[in-house]
Short mmCIF file of C-alpha atoms and ligand atoms in Angstrom, two decimals:
data_model
loop_
_atom_site.label_atom_id
_atom_site.label_comp_id
_atom_site.label_asym_id
_atom_site.label_seq_id
_atom_site.Cartn_x
_atom_site.Cartn_y
_atom_site.Cartn_z
CA UNK A 13 -86.73 -168.28 161.79
CA UNK A 14 -88.50 -170.94 163.63
CA UNK A 15 -88.33 -175.30 163.69
CA UNK A 16 -90.41 -177.11 164.83
CA UNK A 17 -90.83 -181.33 164.06
CA UNK A 18 -92.97 -182.76 161.94
CA UNK A 19 -95.33 -186.21 163.40
CA UNK A 20 -94.62 -189.06 161.70
CA UNK A 21 -98.70 -187.87 160.05
CA UNK A 22 -96.66 -184.85 158.44
CA UNK A 23 -93.60 -186.51 157.15
CA UNK A 24 -95.70 -189.09 155.48
CA UNK A 25 -98.41 -187.15 153.82
CA UNK A 26 -95.18 -184.87 152.63
CA UNK A 27 -93.81 -187.84 151.03
CA UNK A 28 -97.36 -188.74 149.53
CA UNK A 29 -97.09 -184.90 147.94
CA UNK A 30 -93.85 -185.43 146.24
CA UNK A 31 -92.07 -187.83 143.95
CA UNK A 32 -88.12 -186.85 144.07
CA UNK A 33 -85.68 -187.98 146.83
CA UNK A 34 -82.41 -188.59 147.34
CA UNK A 35 -81.36 -192.36 148.21
CA UNK A 36 -78.21 -192.48 149.77
CA UNK A 37 -76.47 -195.62 150.52
CA UNK A 38 -73.30 -196.52 151.50
CA UNK A 39 -70.78 -199.34 150.61
CA UNK A 40 -67.14 -199.50 152.91
CA UNK A 41 -67.86 -196.59 154.38
CA UNK A 42 -68.02 -195.13 151.58
CA UNK A 43 -71.71 -192.95 151.45
CA UNK A 44 -73.18 -192.54 148.05
CA UNK A 45 -76.61 -190.73 147.34
CA UNK A 46 -78.72 -189.99 143.90
CA UNK A 47 -82.20 -188.01 143.19
CA UNK A 48 -84.61 -190.74 142.67
CA UNK A 49 -88.53 -190.53 142.17
CA UNK A 50 -90.53 -192.59 144.54
CA UNK A 51 -93.79 -193.19 145.13
CA UNK A 52 -95.12 -193.69 148.35
CA UNK A 53 -97.66 -195.22 150.88
CA UNK A 54 -97.73 -195.70 154.70
CA UNK A 55 -94.58 -197.79 155.56
CA UNK A 56 -92.66 -197.77 152.71
CA UNK A 57 -91.27 -196.71 149.36
CA UNK A 58 -91.26 -197.62 145.74
CA UNK A 59 -88.78 -196.71 142.92
CA UNK A 60 -87.56 -198.07 139.61
CA UNK A 61 -84.15 -198.43 138.45
CA UNK A 62 -81.54 -199.41 136.26
CA UNK A 63 -78.85 -200.97 136.86
CA UNK A 64 -75.60 -199.30 138.44
CA UNK A 65 -73.32 -198.64 140.92
CA UNK A 66 -76.42 -197.95 143.50
CA UNK A 67 -78.72 -201.23 143.49
CA UNK A 68 -74.70 -203.10 143.47
CA UNK A 69 -74.34 -201.25 146.55
CA UNK A 70 -77.36 -201.17 148.14
CA UNK A 71 -77.97 -204.81 146.68
CA UNK A 72 -74.40 -205.87 149.34
CA UNK A 73 -76.25 -203.12 151.79
CA UNK A 74 -80.36 -202.75 152.20
CA UNK A 75 -80.08 -200.19 154.36
CA UNK A 76 -80.30 -196.86 153.00
CA UNK A 77 -81.46 -193.18 153.85
CA UNK A 78 -84.34 -190.64 151.55
CA UNK A 79 -84.22 -187.44 152.38
CA UNK A 80 -87.38 -185.30 150.26
CA UNK A 81 -87.69 -182.20 151.04
CA UNK A 82 -90.60 -179.13 149.68
CA UNK A 83 -88.32 -175.75 150.03
CA UNK A 84 -89.79 -172.37 149.91
CA UNK A 85 -87.76 -170.76 150.65
CA UNK A 86 -84.60 -169.67 153.11
CA UNK A 87 -87.27 -169.81 155.88
CA UNK A 88 -89.83 -171.50 154.95
CA UNK A 89 -89.45 -175.21 154.06
CA UNK A 90 -90.65 -178.83 155.48
CA UNK A 91 -87.97 -181.38 154.75
CA UNK A 92 -88.31 -185.08 155.64
CA UNK A 93 -85.51 -187.43 156.32
CA UNK A 94 -86.27 -191.60 155.75
CA UNK A 95 -84.01 -194.53 157.07
CA UNK A 96 -85.04 -198.00 155.67
CA UNK A 97 -84.01 -201.04 154.57
CA UNK A 98 -84.61 -202.49 150.55
CA UNK A 99 -86.27 -205.03 149.53
CA UNK A 100 -85.88 -205.81 145.24
CA UNK A 101 -88.79 -207.09 143.54
CA UNK A 102 -87.48 -209.75 141.04
CA UNK A 103 -88.90 -210.57 137.66
CA UNK A 104 -90.51 -213.33 138.80
CA UNK A 105 -93.96 -214.84 139.30
CA UNK A 106 -93.79 -215.04 142.95
CA UNK A 107 -93.31 -211.11 142.50
CA UNK A 108 -95.34 -210.17 139.97
CA UNK A 109 -98.10 -208.07 141.69
CA UNK A 110 -95.79 -205.86 144.52
CA UNK A 111 -93.71 -205.47 140.91
CA UNK A 112 -97.30 -204.14 139.29
CA UNK A 113 -98.19 -202.52 142.41
CA UNK A 114 -94.85 -200.73 142.68
CA UNK A 115 -95.34 -199.67 138.83
CA UNK A 116 -99.35 -198.67 139.77
CA UNK A 117 -97.84 -196.40 142.79
CA UNK A 118 -95.68 -194.67 140.75
CA UNK A 119 -97.91 -194.14 137.72
CA UNK A 120 -99.90 -192.37 140.68
CA UNK A 121 -96.40 -190.18 141.01
CA UNK A 122 -95.08 -188.47 138.50
CA UNK A 123 -95.67 -189.85 134.50
CA UNK A 124 -91.94 -189.67 134.46
CA UNK A 125 -91.13 -192.36 137.30
CA UNK A 126 -88.92 -194.58 134.41
CA UNK A 127 -87.76 -191.46 131.44
CA UNK A 128 -84.95 -191.05 134.14
CA UNK A 129 -83.89 -193.51 135.02
CA UNK A 130 -83.34 -195.22 131.08
CA UNK A 131 -82.43 -192.19 130.06
CA UNK A 132 -79.16 -192.04 132.05
CA UNK A 133 -77.51 -195.61 130.74
CA UNK A 134 -76.67 -193.27 127.89
CA UNK A 135 -73.71 -191.76 130.44
CA UNK A 136 -72.90 -195.86 130.81
CA UNK A 137 -70.49 -197.94 128.89
CA UNK A 138 -72.25 -201.17 128.84
CA UNK A 139 -76.11 -200.46 127.56
CA UNK A 140 -78.20 -202.93 129.96
CA UNK A 141 -81.85 -201.34 128.68
CA UNK A 142 -83.16 -204.58 129.74
CA UNK A 143 -81.67 -204.45 133.25
CA UNK A 144 -84.79 -202.94 135.23
CA UNK A 145 -85.75 -202.81 138.83
CA UNK A 146 -88.16 -202.73 141.61
CA UNK A 147 -87.72 -201.87 144.67
CA UNK A 148 -89.53 -200.48 148.04
CA UNK A 149 -88.12 -199.50 150.86
CA UNK A 150 -89.32 -200.56 154.14
CA UNK A 151 -89.54 -197.61 156.07
CA UNK A 152 -87.84 -198.04 159.77
CA UNK A 153 -88.09 -194.74 161.09
CA UNK A 154 -89.12 -190.99 159.62
CA UNK A 155 -88.07 -187.74 160.84
CA UNK A 156 -89.34 -184.31 160.08
CA UNK A 157 -88.50 -180.84 160.76
CA UNK A 158 -90.22 -177.77 159.12
CA UNK A 159 -89.33 -174.19 158.78
CA UNK A 160 -91.06 -170.58 158.19
CA UNK A 161 -90.62 -167.74 159.51
CA UNK A 162 -90.65 -166.16 162.89
CA UNK A 163 -93.14 -163.28 163.03
CA UNK A 164 -91.01 -161.64 166.24
CA UNK A 165 -88.38 -161.30 163.15
CA UNK A 166 -89.48 -159.06 161.10
CA UNK A 167 -90.55 -155.99 163.66
C1 FAD B 5 -84.39 -185.59 138.82
C2 FAD B 5 -83.83 -186.75 138.41
C3 FAD B 5 -84.69 -187.57 138.65
C4 FAD B 5 -84.35 -188.98 138.49
N1 FAD B 5 -85.07 -190.14 138.90
C5 FAD B 5 -84.30 -191.57 139.30
C6 FAD B 5 -85.30 -192.70 139.16
O1 FAD B 5 -86.39 -192.88 139.61
N2 FAD B 5 -83.85 -193.75 139.01
C7 FAD B 5 -83.28 -194.13 138.82
O2 FAD B 5 -82.32 -195.43 138.41
N3 FAD B 5 -82.24 -193.09 138.04
C8 FAD B 5 -83.04 -191.92 138.54
N4 FAD B 5 -82.21 -190.89 138.72
C9 FAD B 5 -80.75 -190.96 137.86
C10 FAD B 5 -79.94 -190.70 139.28
O3 FAD B 5 -79.25 -189.76 139.38
C11 FAD B 5 -78.87 -191.89 138.79
O4 FAD B 5 -78.47 -190.30 137.55
C12 FAD B 5 -78.83 -193.21 137.93
O5 FAD B 5 -79.82 -193.97 138.59
C13 FAD B 5 -77.58 -193.85 137.91
O6 FAD B 5 -76.88 -193.98 139.36
P1 FAD B 5 -76.05 -195.00 139.28
O7 FAD B 5 -75.63 -195.65 140.52
O8 FAD B 5 -76.45 -196.44 138.96
O9 FAD B 5 -75.00 -194.49 138.21
P2 FAD B 5 -73.77 -195.38 137.27
O10 FAD B 5 -74.54 -195.04 136.19
O11 FAD B 5 -73.82 -196.57 137.90
O12 FAD B 5 -72.66 -194.43 137.47
C14 FAD B 5 -72.21 -194.09 138.59
C15 FAD B 5 -71.02 -192.94 137.98
O13 FAD B 5 -71.34 -192.29 138.24
C16 FAD B 5 -71.09 -190.77 138.91
N5 FAD B 5 -72.64 -190.47 138.96
C17 FAD B 5 -74.03 -191.38 138.83
N6 FAD B 5 -74.83 -190.51 138.71
C18 FAD B 5 -75.10 -189.11 139.26
C19 FAD B 5 -76.04 -188.22 139.41
N7 FAD B 5 -77.58 -188.08 139.56
N8 FAD B 5 -74.43 -186.70 139.36
C20 FAD B 5 -73.61 -187.21 139.64
N9 FAD B 5 -73.28 -188.17 138.82
C21 FAD B 5 -73.37 -189.21 138.64
C22 FAD B 5 -71.76 -191.17 139.85
O14 FAD B 5 -71.12 -190.40 140.84
C23 FAD B 5 -70.56 -192.52 139.77
O15 FAD B 5 -68.85 -192.13 139.49
C24 FAD B 5 -83.12 -189.34 138.24
C25 FAD B 5 -81.40 -188.11 138.16
C26 FAD B 5 -82.96 -187.18 138.15
C27 FAD B 5 -81.91 -185.55 138.13
#
């Protein structure tokens, strides 16, 4: 297998093709990671969530990491890691436009953008279906690695 670095454009193209990633956050030295849907545009990602552990933790520490990949097989894959800063879009008139834009981008990225977030509230003792959050992650660093089969290995 050969592995190479992806440039920023290749990384952003992968983010644009995909809508499912793993969002990692940390609180008091304890990492926490969950799958989430997202939408992307150059320089930022958008997401939607109900209230729970990840939003509690990210509000305390807005530095997050997202991993997104395309895996065709063990020797053919691409993976992008984003280091970013979380910004919440509260349900106020000041944030009406960012919220509208986040929702529009999420709708374009996946029809499932809200369903899983809402469905997971069934696992909580307290069901706060009204408490939803739109957010964006400002991309501060991005890196990508691309693996593909080495023809020499098959000779
Ligand atoms: C394909 C997919 C897409 C998803 N998209 C979104 C999305 O866009 N937005 C969104 O908010 N959620 C999404 N989810 C659900 C998400 O992964 C979390 O389960 C959910 O957001 C609850 O996280 P929380 O931190 O609020 O957990 P809480 O409800 O506060 O529960 C915390 C506890 O539950 C455990 N837990 C929480 N989630 C998971 C999990 N996925 N797997 C195993 N244990 C878990 C934690 O370890 C912790 O102990 C998606 C899940 C999948 C599988």
